[in-house]
Short mmCIF file of C-alpha atoms in Angstrom, two decimals:
data_model
loop_
_atom_site.label_atom_id
_atom_site.label_comp_id
_atom_site.label_asym_id
_atom_site.label_seq_id
_atom_site.Cartn_x
_atom_site.Cartn_y
_atom_site.Cartn_z
CA MET A 1 -27.25 4.08 1.84
CA LEU A 2 -28.09 5.63 -1.55
CA LEU A 3 -30.99 7.56 -0.01
CA ASP A 4 -28.40 9.83 1.58
CA PRO A 5 -27.44 12.91 -0.47
CA HIS A 6 -23.79 11.96 0.09
CA PRO A 7 -23.57 8.17 0.30
CA GLU A 8 -20.49 7.17 2.27
CA ARG A 9 -18.75 4.07 3.50
CA SER A 10 -16.40 4.05 6.46
CA LEU A 11 -13.02 2.43 6.04
CA THR A 12 -11.56 0.19 8.69
CA CYS A 13 -8.02 0.93 7.55
CA ARG A 14 -6.02 3.94 8.71
CA VAL A 15 -2.99 5.78 7.38
CA ASN A 16 0.19 5.11 9.36
CA GLY A 17 0.96 8.10 11.56
CA ALA A 18 -2.69 9.23 11.45
CA GLU A 19 -4.36 6.34 13.22
CA ASP A 20 -6.75 8.72 14.99
CA VAL A 21 -8.10 10.16 11.73
CA PRO A 22 -11.15 8.15 10.64
CA LEU A 23 -11.44 7.63 6.90
CA ARG A 24 -14.50 7.29 4.76
CA VAL A 25 -15.16 7.00 1.08
CA ARG A 26 -17.73 9.31 -0.44
CA ALA A 27 -19.60 8.33 -3.60
CA LEU A 28 -18.43 10.00 -6.80
CA ARG A 29 -20.40 11.46 -9.66
CA GLY A 30 -19.68 10.15 -13.11
CA ILE A 31 -18.06 13.48 -13.94
CA ASP A 32 -15.73 13.21 -10.93
CA LYS A 33 -14.46 9.88 -12.20
CA ALA A 34 -14.16 11.28 -15.72
CA LEU A 35 -12.02 14.13 -14.36
CA VAL A 36 -9.73 11.63 -12.67
CA GLU A 37 -9.46 9.73 -15.95
CA ASP A 38 -8.68 12.97 -17.83
CA GLU A 39 -5.94 13.83 -15.34
CA THR A 40 -4.57 10.30 -15.67
CA ALA A 41 -4.52 10.59 -19.46
CA ARG A 42 -2.38 13.72 -19.16
CA ALA A 43 0.24 11.85 -17.11
CA PRO A 44 3.09 10.10 -18.94
CA GLU A 45 2.04 6.65 -20.04
CA ALA A 46 4.49 4.88 -17.75
CA ALA A 47 3.06 6.63 -14.68
CA ARG A 48 -0.66 6.34 -15.42
CA ASP A 49 -1.48 3.53 -13.02
CA GLY A 50 -0.14 5.48 -10.07
CA ALA A 51 -1.75 8.70 -11.31
CA PHE A 52 -5.17 7.04 -11.52
CA ILE A 53 -4.98 5.60 -8.01
CA ARG A 54 -3.80 8.96 -6.60
CA GLY A 55 -6.62 10.77 -8.40
CA LEU A 56 -9.24 8.31 -7.19
CA VAL A 57 -8.02 8.49 -3.58
CA ALA A 58 -7.92 12.30 -3.69
CA ALA A 59 -11.44 12.48 -5.12
CA ALA A 60 -13.17 9.92 -2.93
CA LEU A 61 -11.39 9.79 0.43
CA TRP A 62 -12.81 12.00 3.18
CA THR A 63 -12.14 12.67 6.83
CA PRO A 64 -14.56 14.28 9.30
CA GLU A 65 -13.02 17.69 8.54
CA GLY A 66 -13.35 17.38 4.75
CA PRO A 67 -11.45 15.85 1.86
CA ALA A 68 -8.54 13.75 3.11
CA PHE A 69 -6.12 15.15 0.52
CA SER A 70 -6.07 18.59 -1.05
CA SER A 71 -4.85 17.26 -4.41
CA SER A 72 -3.75 14.10 -6.12
CA GLU A 73 -0.12 15.31 -5.86
CA ALA A 74 -0.50 15.35 -2.08
CA VAL A 75 -1.46 11.65 -2.19
CA GLY A 76 1.90 11.09 -3.92
CA ALA A 77 3.66 11.59 -0.57
CA LEU A 78 2.52 8.09 0.39
CA PRO A 79 5.00 5.33 -0.47
CA HIS A 80 3.87 3.02 -3.26
CA PRO A 81 2.86 0.02 -1.09
CA GLU A 82 0.76 2.23 1.16
CA LEU A 83 -0.83 3.95 -1.83
CA LEU A 84 -1.78 0.60 -3.38
CA GLU A 85 -3.26 -0.62 -0.11
CA LEU A 86 -5.27 2.56 0.40
CA GLY A 87 -6.33 2.59 -3.25
CA ARG A 88 -7.63 -0.96 -2.94
CA HIS A 89 -9.75 -0.06 0.10
CA VAL A 90 -11.10 3.05 -1.66
CA ALA A 91 -11.97 1.14 -4.85
CA GLU A 92 -13.72 -1.60 -2.84
CA ALA A 93 -15.76 0.97 -0.93
CA LEU A 94 -16.70 2.79 -4.13
CA CYS A 95 -18.01 -0.48 -5.57
CA VAL A 96 -20.45 -0.60 -2.66
CA CYS A 97 -21.52 3.03 -2.20
CA SER A 98 -21.06 4.51 -5.64
CA PRO A 99 -22.69 2.62 -8.51
CA MET A 100 -22.08 4.30 -11.85
CA TYR A 101 -23.61 4.02 -15.27
CA CYS A 102 -20.08 3.80 -16.62
CA GLY A 103 -18.29 0.93 -14.98
CA SER A 104 -20.89 -0.76 -12.74
CA ASP A 105 -23.09 -3.73 -13.58
CA VAL A 106 -26.12 -1.51 -14.08
CA ARG A 107 -28.59 -4.37 -14.76
CA ALA A 108 -27.60 -6.10 -11.51
CA TRP A 109 -27.91 -2.86 -9.53
CA GLU A 110 -31.34 -2.08 -11.06
CA ARG A 111 -32.60 -5.58 -10.32
CA THR A 112 -31.43 -5.43 -6.71
CA LEU A 113 -32.72 -1.89 -6.16
CA GLU A 114 -36.13 -2.82 -7.60
CA GLU A 115 -36.33 -5.79 -5.26
CA GLY A 116 -35.41 -3.49 -2.40
CA ALA A 117 -38.00 -0.91 -3.45
CA LEU A 118 -40.74 -3.54 -3.25
CA THR A 119 -39.73 -4.62 0.25
CA GLY A 120 -42.26 -3.59 2.88
CA GLY A 121 -39.91 -1.50 4.98
CA ASN A 122 -38.92 0.62 2.00
CA TRP A 123 -42.44 1.38 0.80
CA HIS A 124 -42.57 4.85 2.25
CA GLU A 125 -39.34 5.87 0.54
CA THR A 126 -40.38 4.17 -2.69
CA LEU A 127 -43.65 6.15 -2.82
CA ALA A 128 -41.93 9.38 -1.82
CA LEU A 129 -39.37 8.92 -4.57
CA ALA A 130 -41.82 7.80 -7.24
CA SER A 131 -44.05 10.80 -6.59
CA CYS A 132 -41.21 13.24 -7.37
CA VAL A 133 -42.43 14.09 -10.88
CA ASP A 134 -43.80 17.01 -12.84
CA VAL A 135 -46.84 16.27 -14.91
CA SER A 136 -47.12 18.24 -18.09
CA LEU A 137 -48.79 17.93 -21.45
CA ALA A 138 -45.56 16.44 -22.75
CA GLY A 139 -45.78 13.69 -20.18
CA ILE A 140 -44.17 12.92 -16.84
CA ILE A 141 -40.91 14.70 -16.08
CA PRO A 142 -38.73 13.00 -13.47
CA ARG A 143 -37.71 15.32 -10.58
CA PRO A 144 -35.52 13.23 -8.24
CA ASP A 145 -33.81 16.47 -7.16
CA ARG A 146 -36.85 17.18 -4.96
CA TYR A 147 -36.32 14.05 -2.88
CA TRP A 148 -32.67 14.75 -2.14
CA GLY A 149 -33.04 18.53 -2.02
CA VAL A 150 -30.08 19.18 -4.28
CA PRO A 151 -29.79 20.58 -7.80
CA LEU A 152 -29.98 18.01 -10.57
CA LYS A 153 -26.29 18.40 -11.31
CA ARG A 154 -25.43 17.25 -7.77
CA LEU A 155 -27.28 13.96 -8.13
CA LEU A 156 -25.18 10.84 -8.32
CA ASP A 157 -25.65 7.97 -10.75
CA GLY A 158 -26.73 5.88 -7.75
CA HIS A 159 -29.49 8.39 -6.94
CA TRP A 160 -30.85 8.06 -10.47
CA MET A 161 -30.71 4.28 -10.20
CA VAL A 162 -32.67 4.32 -6.93
CA TYR A 163 -35.17 6.78 -8.37
CA ARG A 164 -35.74 4.68 -11.50
CA ALA A 165 -36.05 1.55 -9.39
CA ALA A 166 -38.73 3.24 -7.26
CA ARG A 167 -40.64 4.37 -10.36
CA ALA A 168 -40.40 0.89 -11.89
CA ALA A 169 -41.60 -0.71 -8.64
CA VAL A 170 -44.65 1.56 -8.51
CA GLU A 171 -45.42 0.91 -12.18
CA LYS A 172 -45.20 -2.85 -11.55
CA LEU A 173 -47.61 -2.54 -8.67
CA LYS A 174 -50.03 -0.56 -10.80
CA GLU A 175 -49.89 -3.23 -13.49
CA LYS A 176 -50.64 -5.90 -10.91
CA LYS A 177 -53.70 -4.01 -9.68
CA THR A 178 -55.13 -3.57 -13.18
CA MET B 1 8.07 62.71 -8.10
CA ILE B 2 6.14 60.45 -5.82
CA LYS B 3 7.73 57.13 -5.25
CA GLN B 4 5.28 54.32 -5.39
CA ALA B 5 5.56 51.73 -2.71
CA PRO B 6 6.22 48.27 -4.08
CA PRO B 7 3.12 46.09 -4.11
CA PRO B 8 2.88 43.86 -1.09
CA ALA B 9 4.01 40.33 -1.61
CA PRO B 10 1.06 38.02 -2.07
CA ILE B 11 0.28 36.02 0.99
CA VAL B 12 0.20 32.40 -0.03
CA THR B 13 -1.14 30.04 2.54
CA GLU B 14 -0.84 26.46 1.67
CA ARG B 15 -3.83 24.54 2.88
CA LYS B 16 -2.99 21.14 4.21
CA THR B 17 -5.42 18.58 5.53
CA ALA B 18 -4.97 16.76 8.83
CA LEU B 19 -3.99 13.62 6.98
CA GLU B 20 -1.37 15.43 4.91
CA ARG B 21 0.05 17.03 8.04
CA ALA B 22 0.19 13.63 9.76
CA ILE B 23 1.96 12.06 6.78
CA GLU B 24 4.49 14.90 6.72
CA ALA B 25 5.03 14.57 10.46
CA ARG B 26 6.10 10.96 9.97
CA GLY B 27 9.28 12.40 8.48
CA GLU B 28 11.54 10.97 5.87
CA LYS B 29 12.67 7.45 6.59
CA VAL B 30 16.25 6.66 5.62
CA TYR B 31 17.87 3.29 6.29
CA THR B 32 21.66 3.21 6.19
CA PHE B 33 23.75 0.20 5.27
CA PRO B 34 27.52 -0.41 5.24
CA VAL B 35 28.98 -0.68 1.74
CA SER B 36 32.40 -1.25 0.26
CA GLY B 37 34.05 -0.55 -3.05
CA PHE B 38 32.50 2.90 -3.54
CA PHE B 39 34.59 6.04 -3.59
CA GLY B 40 33.55 9.63 -3.19
CA LEU B 41 35.33 12.96 -3.67
CA GLY B 42 39.12 12.72 -3.42
CA SER B 43 38.85 8.93 -3.67
CA LYS B 44 37.58 8.88 -0.10
CA PRO B 45 35.90 5.54 0.47
CA ILE B 46 32.14 5.62 1.03
CA LEU B 47 31.48 3.40 4.01
CA HIS B 48 27.73 3.81 4.44
CA ILE B 49 24.87 4.72 2.11
CA GLY B 50 21.39 5.74 3.17
CA PHE B 51 18.28 4.59 1.33
CA ARG B 52 15.34 6.96 1.49
CA MET B 53 11.77 5.73 1.34
CA GLN B 54 10.17 7.97 -1.23
CA GLY B 55 6.58 8.72 -2.13
CA SER B 56 4.75 7.14 -5.04
CA LEU B 57 4.97 10.39 -7.02
CA GLU B 58 8.77 10.19 -6.93
CA ASP B 59 8.64 6.51 -7.88
CA ASP B 60 6.60 7.46 -10.92
CA ALA B 61 9.04 10.29 -11.73
CA ALA B 62 11.84 7.71 -11.79
CA VAL B 63 9.86 5.50 -14.18
CA VAL B 64 9.14 8.44 -16.49
CA ALA B 65 12.80 9.53 -16.40
CA ALA B 66 13.84 6.00 -17.39
CA HIS B 67 11.52 6.13 -20.40
CA LYS B 68 12.87 9.56 -21.34
CA TYR B 69 16.43 8.28 -21.12
CA LEU B 70 15.60 5.33 -23.33
CA ASP B 71 13.87 7.64 -25.78
CA GLU B 72 16.94 9.89 -25.99
CA LEU B 73 19.29 6.94 -26.24
CA THR B 74 17.48 5.33 -29.13
CA ARG B 75 16.61 8.50 -31.04
CA GLY B 76 17.98 8.34 -34.57
CA ALA B 77 18.96 4.71 -34.22
CA GLY B 78 16.39 3.54 -36.77
CA ASP B 79 15.23 -0.07 -36.49
CA ALA B 80 17.75 -0.80 -33.76
CA GLY B 81 16.24 2.05 -31.74
CA ALA B 82 12.73 0.66 -32.15
CA ALA B 83 13.92 -2.74 -30.96
CA ALA B 84 15.81 -1.22 -28.03
CA ARG B 85 12.77 0.81 -26.93
CA VAL B 86 10.80 -2.37 -26.30
CA ASP B 87 13.71 -4.18 -24.68
CA GLY B 88 12.57 -5.01 -21.16
CA ASP B 89 16.09 -5.44 -19.77
CA LEU B 90 17.20 -2.04 -21.00
CA LEU B 91 14.13 -0.40 -19.49
CA ASP B 92 14.54 -2.26 -16.20
CA ASN B 93 18.18 -1.17 -15.95
CA ALA B 94 17.23 2.43 -16.66
CA LYS B 95 14.48 2.31 -14.02
CA THR B 96 16.91 0.81 -11.50
CA VAL B 97 19.45 3.59 -11.96
CA GLU B 98 16.82 6.34 -11.82
CA ALA B 99 15.28 4.88 -8.67
CA LEU B 100 18.67 4.38 -7.02
CA TRP B 101 19.83 7.89 -7.80
CA ARG B 102 16.69 9.35 -6.27
CA CYS B 103 16.68 7.30 -3.09
CA THR B 104 20.36 6.94 -2.16
CA ARG B 105 21.65 9.41 0.40
CA GLU B 106 25.11 10.26 1.64
CA ALA B 107 25.69 9.11 5.23
CA GLU B 108 28.05 10.58 7.83
CA GLU B 109 29.35 9.14 11.06
CA GLN B 110 27.96 11.43 13.76
CA PRO B 111 29.88 11.97 15.99
CA GLU B 112 33.01 10.67 14.31
CA GLY B 113 34.13 7.29 15.60
CA SER B 114 30.76 6.56 17.24
CA GLY B 115 29.69 4.00 14.67
CA GLN B 116 26.39 5.87 14.27
CA TRP B 117 25.80 6.70 10.62
CA LYS B 118 23.23 9.33 9.77
CA PRO B 119 22.03 10.52 6.35
CA THR B 120 23.13 14.03 5.40
CA GLY B 121 20.25 14.83 3.07
CA TYR B 122 22.52 15.01 0.02
CA PRO B 123 22.39 12.43 -2.76
CA ALA B 124 25.00 9.70 -2.41
CA PHE B 125 25.90 10.15 -6.07
CA MET B 126 26.00 13.84 -6.85
CA GLY B 127 26.69 13.25 -10.54
CA GLY B 128 23.13 12.10 -11.13
CA ALA B 129 21.70 9.08 -12.88
CA ARG B 130 23.85 9.64 -15.99
CA TRP B 131 27.02 9.60 -13.88
CA MET B 132 25.89 6.39 -12.18
CA ARG B 133 25.32 4.73 -15.56
CA GLU B 134 28.77 5.78 -16.75
CA HIS B 135 30.77 4.93 -13.62
CA LEU B 136 29.08 2.12 -11.72
CA THR B 137 29.32 -1.50 -12.79
CA LYS B 138 26.31 -3.76 -13.03
CA ARG B 139 27.53 -5.63 -9.97
CA GLU B 140 27.64 -2.41 -7.95
CA LEU B 141 24.19 -1.39 -9.16
CA ALA B 142 22.85 -4.84 -8.30
CA MET B 143 24.33 -4.54 -4.81
CA LEU B 144 22.69 -1.16 -4.31
CA LEU B 145 19.39 -2.53 -5.61
CA ASN B 146 19.57 -5.40 -3.13
CA LEU B 147 20.17 -2.92 -0.33
CA LEU B 148 17.20 -0.86 -1.52
CA GLY B 149 15.10 -4.02 -1.36
CA GLU B 150 16.38 -4.65 2.14
CA ALA B 151 15.51 -1.07 3.14
CA LYS B 152 12.01 -1.50 1.72
CA ARG B 153 11.62 -4.76 3.62
CA LYS B 154 12.68 -3.06 6.87
CA ASP B 155 10.32 -0.19 6.14
CA GLY B 156 7.50 -2.61 5.43
CA LEU B 157 8.11 -4.35 8.75
CA ASP B 158 8.21 -0.97 10.49
CA ARG B 159 4.88 -0.02 8.96
CA GLY B 160 3.41 -3.46 9.65
CA ILE B 161 2.45 -4.01 6.03
CA ALA B 162 4.87 -6.78 5.24
CA GLU B 163 3.66 -10.33 5.14
CA ASP B 164 3.38 -11.58 8.69
CA ILE B 165 4.89 -14.99 9.27
CA ASP B 166 3.58 -16.41 12.48
CA ASP B 167 4.25 -19.76 14.05
CA GLY B 168 1.18 -21.26 12.39
CA ALA B 169 2.42 -20.27 8.93
CA VAL B 170 5.84 -21.79 9.59
CA GLU B 171 4.22 -25.03 10.80
CA ALA B 172 1.93 -25.14 7.76
CA VAL B 173 4.81 -24.64 5.33
CA ALA B 174 6.94 -27.25 7.10
CA LYS B 175 4.07 -29.75 7.05
CA MET B 176 3.35 -29.09 3.38
CA CYS B 177 7.01 -29.44 2.41
CA GLY B 178 7.39 -32.60 4.48
CA GLU B 179 4.28 -34.29 3.11
CA HIS B 180 5.06 -33.42 -0.50
CA ALA B 181 8.84 -33.74 -0.42
CA GLY B 182 8.69 -36.29 -3.24
CA ASN B 183 6.84 -34.11 -5.74
CA ASP B 184 6.95 -30.53 -7.02
CA ILE B 185 4.08 -29.15 -4.94
CA PRO B 186 6.41 -27.31 -2.49
CA GLU B 187 8.19 -25.67 -5.41
CA GLN B 188 4.92 -24.55 -6.95
CA MET B 189 3.58 -23.29 -3.64
CA LEU B 190 6.70 -21.33 -2.77
CA ALA B 191 7.52 -20.02 -6.25
CA GLY B 192 5.60 -16.78 -5.79
CA THR B 193 6.86 -16.10 -2.27
CA ALA B 194 9.00 -12.99 -1.88
CA ARG B 195 12.70 -13.52 -1.21
CA HIS B 196 12.58 -11.89 2.22
CA VAL B 197 9.62 -14.05 3.24
CA LEU B 198 11.51 -17.17 2.19
CA THR B 199 14.51 -15.96 4.20
CA HIS B 200 12.30 -15.51 7.26
CA LEU B 201 10.82 -18.95 6.77
CA VAL B 202 14.26 -20.60 6.53
CA VAL B 203 15.49 -18.72 9.62
CA LEU B 204 12.39 -19.63 11.64
CA LEU B 205 12.52 -23.26 10.48
CA SER B 206 16.23 -23.41 11.41
CA GLN B 207 15.36 -22.11 14.88
CA LYS B 208 12.68 -24.77 15.21
CA LEU B 209 15.06 -27.48 14.02
CA ALA B 210 17.74 -26.37 16.48
CA ALA B 211 15.20 -26.31 19.32
CA ALA B 212 13.90 -29.77 18.34
CA ARG B 213 17.45 -31.19 18.21
CA LEU B 214 18.24 -29.70 21.60
CA SER B 215 15.14 -31.21 23.18
CA VAL B 216 15.88 -34.64 21.63
CA GLU B 217 19.46 -34.47 22.92
CA THR B 218 18.23 -33.48 26.36
CA LEU B 219 15.77 -36.36 26.39
CA LEU B 220 18.46 -38.82 25.29
CA ARG B 221 20.84 -37.52 27.95
CA GLU B 222 18.18 -37.91 30.62
CA GLN B 223 17.44 -41.42 29.36
CA GLU B 224 21.12 -42.35 29.48
CA ALA B 225 21.43 -40.93 32.95
CA LEU B 226 18.45 -42.94 34.06
CA GLU B 227 19.82 -46.11 32.57
CA ALA B 228 23.23 -45.58 34.19
CA THR B 229 21.68 -45.22 37.63
CA PRO B 230 20.81 -48.62 39.28
CA PRO B 231 17.17 -49.12 40.30
CA LYS B 232 16.26 -47.97 43.81
CA SER B 233 15.44 -51.55 45.02
CA ALA B 234 19.01 -52.62 44.25
CA GLN B 235 20.47 -49.87 46.40
CA TYR B 236 21.45 -50.56 50.00
CA PRO B 237 22.08 -47.94 52.60
CA PRO B 238 25.75 -47.81 53.61
CA GLY B 239 26.36 -50.00 56.62
CA PRO B 240 28.14 -48.82 59.74
CA SER B 241 31.87 -48.81 59.46
CA ALA B 242 34.25 -49.92 62.20
CA GLY B 243 34.47 -47.50 65.07
CA ASP B 244 31.02 -45.97 64.55
CA VAL B 245 28.73 -45.88 67.53
CA VAL B 246 25.38 -47.35 66.64
CA GLU B 247 22.60 -45.96 68.74
CA PRO B 248 19.69 -48.28 69.45
CA LYS B 249 16.38 -47.22 67.91
CA PRO B 250 13.68 -46.23 70.35
#
């Protein structure tokens, strides 16, 4: 899933009145989450919980035609119980498709991704990822942007985790050989 | 002098996503309930009040307004103000009034005498939250809050997000309560259950009890009827009475 430039997870739930609109959650960058947190901090203290959920839903929820909501205010049209339900589904999906250095169990993700990188079926991708480097006199410069074909700023935390796992897997293999 | 034409008005097109359009198309849901003891303009009794289901943004606005009200109320009150600001009851009351003012809607009988009450779109209490605080008693506010809860329950059922109580759940609760009637397990198990769910459970259990009683009564009646009827072997066909012509059997 994280090998995709835009990792996504489909939701089984639908919004009442829009049952024919499929919903999916798209992985967020760390900065996207930070922006939601900034917006939440600007809201009055008593309304921060709702503001955070609305911001998260607006940032991460997509439909086939694009973002599901044009702004976090637009999410506010949903009644509170529906918002909580949708927010729960979005948060659960983000836990699966959008690991982050701030907030996720990074050690657990790295361990799992390394195990996955060493699995036979993933070898091609592991080698392709691990070879995305620039070699200079200063040493090896990681260039994961080449694998995903996007500028560095568009890479997600999950992409960096996968990349590092691939590099670590190749290094481990080298050590074994020597 | 050349008159300059006024600049054209900027064309503002609001972009809405399919999901937003679908949510808007659902329309505003208002549930009306009969009330008594409320009076409107010219002391005209208010017979029905509508309760609007509002978005989460408006819910939050009510919470913020309650905090603002408390802040204003306690400003300059020194230590008493500090104590009042953290008083949960005071804050809850303020939230209740703010929420009620935002969601209550005036209702009109349309057409008159039809018994069909429809919300007009105007607030039920035009004076605002402050007016409600000054003129409504706690009992009246509590009644309105109960009706709001009822409206939310109806809305939840309409949207299919309320807790579903099926026959299996009723049986399980009945079994649990029956088996542990002598201890406090039923109380612990049901303590967190919402009031409307408990109401449903009691209604469904009452239905089951009535059905069970009816079937037992029916069985008993059948049994009594059976017992009252003599066994078939003891019955004799009626013999020929005088004057009847008895035909010989072939």
